[in-house]
mmCIF file of C-alpha atoms in Angstrom:
data_model
loop_
_atom_site.group_PDB
_atom_site.id
_atom_site.type_symbol
_atom_site.label_atom_id
_atom_site.label_comp_id
_atom_site.label_asym_id
_atom_site.label_seq_id
_atom_site.Cartn_x
_atom_site.Cartn_y
_atom_site.Cartn_z
ATOM 1 C CA MET A 1 0.000 0.000 0.000
ATOM 2 C CA SER A 2 0.996 3.612 -0.522
ATOM 3 C CA GLN A 3 0.060 6.196 2.132
ATOM 4 C CA CYS A 4 -1.029 9.633 0.942
ATOM 5 C CA LEU A 5 1.099 12.366 2.568
ATOM 6 C CA ASN A 6 -1.577 15.055 2.300
ATOM 7 C CA PRO A 7 -2.371 15.780 5.985
ATOM 8 C CA ASP A 8 -6.051 16.294 5.117
ATOM 9 C CA CYS A 9 -6.334 12.973 3.261
ATOM 10 C CA LEU A 10 -3.985 10.136 4.392
ATOM 11 C CA GLN A 11 -5.763 7.710 2.031
ATOM 12 C CA LEU A 12 -4.172 4.282 1.527
ATOM 13 C CA ASN A 13 -3.620 3.582 -2.189
ATOM 14 C CA SER A 14 -2.331 0.660 -4.197
ATOM 15 C CA GLN A 15 1.471 0.326 -4.355
ATOM 16 C CA THR A 16 1.624 1.102 -8.078
ATOM 17 C CA THR A 17 -0.440 4.313 -7.939
ATOM 18 C CA ILE A 18 1.363 7.586 -8.701
ATOM 19 C CA PHE A 19 -1.380 9.942 -7.456
ATOM 20 C CA CYS A 20 -3.736 9.550 -4.494
ATOM 21 C CA GLN A 21 -7.038 8.086 -5.618
ATOM 22 C CA LYS A 22 -8.935 10.298 -3.137
ATOM 23 C CA CYS A 23 -7.285 13.756 -3.278
ATOM 24 C CA GLY A 24 -4.989 13.579 -6.329
ATOM 25 C CA SER A 25 -1.775 14.378 -4.395
ATOM 26 C CA LYS A 26 1.492 13.005 -5.719
ATOM 27 C CA LEU A 27 2.463 9.871 -3.755
ATOM 28 C CA LEU A 28 6.221 9.917 -4.402
ATOM 29 C CA LEU A 29 8.339 12.508 -2.636
ATOM 30 C CA THR A 30 10.960 13.909 -5.015
ATOM 31 C CA ASP A 31 9.908 11.096 -7.369
ATOM 32 C CA ARG A 32 11.787 8.740 -5.083
ATOM 33 C CA TYR A 33 10.335 8.067 -1.616
ATOM 34 C CA ARG A 34 6.990 6.260 -1.195
ATOM 35 C CA ALA A 35 5.262 6.349 2.205
ATOM 36 C CA LEU A 36 3.817 2.987 3.221
ATOM 37 C CA LYS A 37 2.213 3.665 6.593
ATOM 38 C CA ILE A 38 2.201 6.051 9.544
ATOM 39 C CA LEU A 39 4.640 5.094 12.301
ATOM 40 C CA GLY A 40 3.830 7.923 14.694
ATOM 41 C CA GLN A 41 2.718 11.515 15.048
ATOM 42 C CA GLY A 42 2.952 14.440 17.399
ATOM 43 C CA GLY A 43 2.416 18.175 17.619
ATOM 44 C CA PHE A 44 5.064 19.009 15.024
ATOM 45 C CA GLY A 45 4.641 16.267 12.499
ATOM 46 C CA ARG A 46 4.116 12.743 11.371
ATOM 47 C CA THR A 47 6.551 9.898 10.725
ATOM 48 C CA PHE A 48 6.056 7.338 7.960
ATOM 49 C CA LEU A 49 7.669 4.037 7.073
ATOM 50 C CA ALA A 50 8.693 4.393 3.434
ATOM 51 C CA VAL A 51 10.738 2.842 0.641
ATOM 52 C CA ASP A 52 13.388 4.393 -1.569
ATOM 53 C CA GLU A 53 12.256 3.488 -5.072
ATOM 54 C CA HIS A 54 15.494 4.758 -6.671
ATOM 55 C CA LYS A 55 17.519 1.928 -5.182
ATOM 56 C CA PRO A 56 17.279 -1.556 -6.708
ATOM 57 C CA SER A 57 16.484 -3.263 -3.389
ATOM 58 C CA GLN A 58 13.951 -0.558 -2.468
ATOM 59 C CA PRO A 59 15.157 -0.385 1.150
ATOM 60 C CA TYR A 60 13.004 0.930 3.951
ATOM 61 C CA CYS A 61 13.540 4.460 5.186
ATOM 62 C CA VAL A 62 11.641 6.901 7.400
ATOM 63 C CA ILE A 63 9.960 10.098 6.247
ATOM 64 C CA LYS A 64 9.480 12.828 8.849
ATOM 65 C CA GLN A 65 6.819 15.284 7.699
ATOM 66 C CA PHE A 66 6.856 18.655 9.444
ATOM 67 C CA LEU A 67 3.329 19.770 10.360
ATOM 68 C CA PRO A 68 3.401 22.382 13.118
ATOM 69 C CA GLN A 69 0.037 23.117 14.652
ATOM 70 C CA ALA A 70 1.196 26.382 16.243
ATOM 71 C CA GLN A 71 -0.981 29.335 15.415
ATOM 72 C CA GLY A 72 0.702 32.616 14.518
ATOM 73 C CA THR A 73 3.456 33.580 12.119
ATOM 74 C CA ASN A 74 6.285 33.880 14.648
ATOM 75 C CA ASN A 75 5.627 30.422 16.085
ATOM 76 C CA GLN A 76 5.421 28.923 12.594
ATOM 77 C CA GLN A 77 8.685 30.528 11.508
ATOM 78 C CA LYS A 78 10.458 29.410 14.691
ATOM 79 C CA ALA A 79 9.166 25.851 14.277
ATOM 80 C CA GLU A 80 10.348 25.788 10.638
ATOM 81 C CA GLU A 81 13.756 27.050 11.724
ATOM 82 C CA LEU A 82 14.030 24.362 14.418
ATOM 83 C CA PHE A 83 13.091 21.641 11.929
ATOM 84 C CA LYS A 84 15.783 22.866 9.535
ATOM 85 C CA GLN A 85 18.287 22.973 12.424
ATOM 86 C CA GLU A 86 17.453 19.330 13.170
ATOM 87 C CA ALA A 87 18.369 18.457 9.576
ATOM 88 C CA ILE A 88 21.630 20.426 9.815
ATOM 89 C CA GLN A 89 22.573 18.754 13.091
ATOM 90 C CA LEU A 90 21.787 15.299 11.716
ATOM 91 C CA GLU A 91 23.955 16.061 8.701
ATOM 92 C CA GLN A 92 26.817 17.263 10.918
ATOM 93 C CA LEU A 93 26.621 14.159 13.087
ATOM 94 C CA GLY A 94 27.096 12.080 9.957
ATOM 95 C CA LYS A 95 26.907 8.316 10.162
ATOM 96 C CA HIS A 96 26.822 7.317 13.825
ATOM 97 C CA GLN A 97 25.743 3.906 15.068
ATOM 98 C CA GLN A 98 23.315 5.439 17.592
ATOM 99 C CA ILE A 99 21.636 7.928 15.224
ATOM 100 C CA PRO A 100 19.633 7.168 12.078
ATOM 101 C CA GLU A 101 21.503 8.548 9.063
ATOM 102 C CA LEU A 102 20.031 11.562 7.275
ATOM 103 C CA PHE A 103 19.394 10.752 3.608
ATOM 104 C CA ALA A 104 17.564 13.896 2.506
ATOM 105 C CA TYR A 105 16.001 17.171 3.574
ATOM 106 C CA PHE A 106 13.674 19.065 1.232
ATOM 107 C CA ILE A 107 10.449 20.991 0.795
ATOM 108 C CA GLN A 108 7.622 19.645 -1.344
ATOM 109 C CA ASP A 109 4.075 20.999 -1.562
ATOM 110 C CA HIS A 110 4.994 23.720 0.954
ATOM 111 C CA ARG A 111 5.893 21.119 3.608
ATOM 112 C CA GLN A 112 9.317 20.231 4.985
ATOM 113 C CA TYR A 113 10.542 16.643 5.008
ATOM 114 C CA LEU A 114 13.456 14.689 6.427
ATOM 115 C CA VAL A 115 14.271 11.221 5.128
ATOM 116 C CA GLN A 116 16.313 9.040 7.445
ATOM 117 C CA GLU A 117 17.605 5.532 7.795
ATOM 118 C CA TYR A 118 15.014 3.056 9.101
ATOM 119 C CA ILE A 119 16.114 1.109 12.150
ATOM 120 C CA GLU A 120 13.956 -1.903 12.857
ATOM 121 C CA GLY A 121 12.837 -2.532 16.402
ATOM 122 C CA GLN A 122 10.794 -1.056 19.198
ATOM 123 C CA ASN A 123 10.923 2.516 20.357
ATOM 124 C CA LEU A 124 11.417 3.352 24.021
ATOM 125 C CA ALA A 125 7.688 3.775 24.724
ATOM 126 C CA GLN A 126 6.890 0.369 23.193
ATOM 127 C CA GLU A 127 9.624 -1.304 25.201
ATOM 128 C CA LEU A 128 8.410 0.301 28.444
ATOM 129 C CA THR A 129 4.847 -0.828 27.716
ATOM 130 C CA GLU A 130 5.977 -4.389 27.016
ATOM 131 C CA ILE A 131 8.586 -4.810 29.772
ATOM 132 C CA GLY A 132 7.498 -2.254 32.356
ATOM 133 C CA ALA A 133 9.798 -0.066 34.424
ATOM 134 C CA PHE A 134 13.483 -0.537 33.656
ATOM 135 C CA SER A 135 15.847 -1.886 36.259
ATOM 136 C CA GLU A 136 18.733 0.258 37.450
ATOM 137 C CA ALA A 137 21.136 -1.830 35.355
ATOM 138 C CA LYS A 138 18.984 -1.345 32.218
ATOM 139 C CA ILE A 139 18.874 2.434 32.801
ATOM 140 C CA ILE A 140 22.650 2.581 33.266
ATOM 141 C CA ASN A 141 23.093 0.587 30.044
ATOM 142 C CA LEU A 142 20.694 2.901 28.181
ATOM 143 C CA LEU A 143 22.507 6.001 29.456
ATOM 144 C CA GLY A 144 25.819 4.425 28.471
ATOM 145 C CA ASP A 145 24.493 4.205 24.903
ATOM 146 C CA LEU A 146 23.125 7.769 24.898
ATOM 147 C CA LEU A 147 25.964 9.693 26.537
ATOM 148 C CA PRO A 148 28.473 9.293 23.662
ATOM 149 C CA VAL A 149 25.846 10.698 21.266
ATOM 150 C CA LEU A 150 25.212 13.669 23.546
ATOM 151 C CA ALA A 151 28.945 14.232 23.939
ATOM 152 C CA LEU A 152 29.345 14.273 20.139
ATOM 153 C CA LYS A 153 26.526 16.808 19.833
ATOM 154 C CA LEU A 154 28.177 19.015 22.475
ATOM 155 C CA ILE A 155 31.478 18.860 20.609
ATOM 156 C CA ILE A 156 29.746 19.965 17.374
ATOM 157 C CA LEU A 157 28.042 22.853 19.193
ATOM 158 C CA TRP A 158 31.334 23.854 20.815
ATOM 159 C CA VAL A 159 33.206 23.830 17.489
ATOM 160 C CA LYS A 160 30.478 25.975 15.889
ATOM 161 C CA SER A 161 30.717 28.648 18.606
#
């Protein structure tokens, strides 16, 4: 199936369709990335499981669609700036084993998108729901995985200043 990316539609279409059968929106981002289903959503956007149709194996990737719900021009501009900063920071971090790689950042149909590496598995909320509260050892292990990433981000911020 192919998920429509129009926030007012979100129709599921057949995999071979180029345009949404309900609203007529183009289903391929930059004629390359096809959304398959919604993975999650929040106040600033929606995340989709997708495929990269330009690669022979059509590997999975993730599309982050920026959809701020803030009212007012200043809030909208600030949110757009923060989304772009996220893309810049992901690009600066490069390929890191703890961070999904940034493949693309672009604007299509007046909406901003990030395309990142898809990492299979559960997110933290799913794991907490399934397992329950983490033990002290599990928390220490999790922090041990996160701290090097945070240290790298601090180094990048320090070098920029």
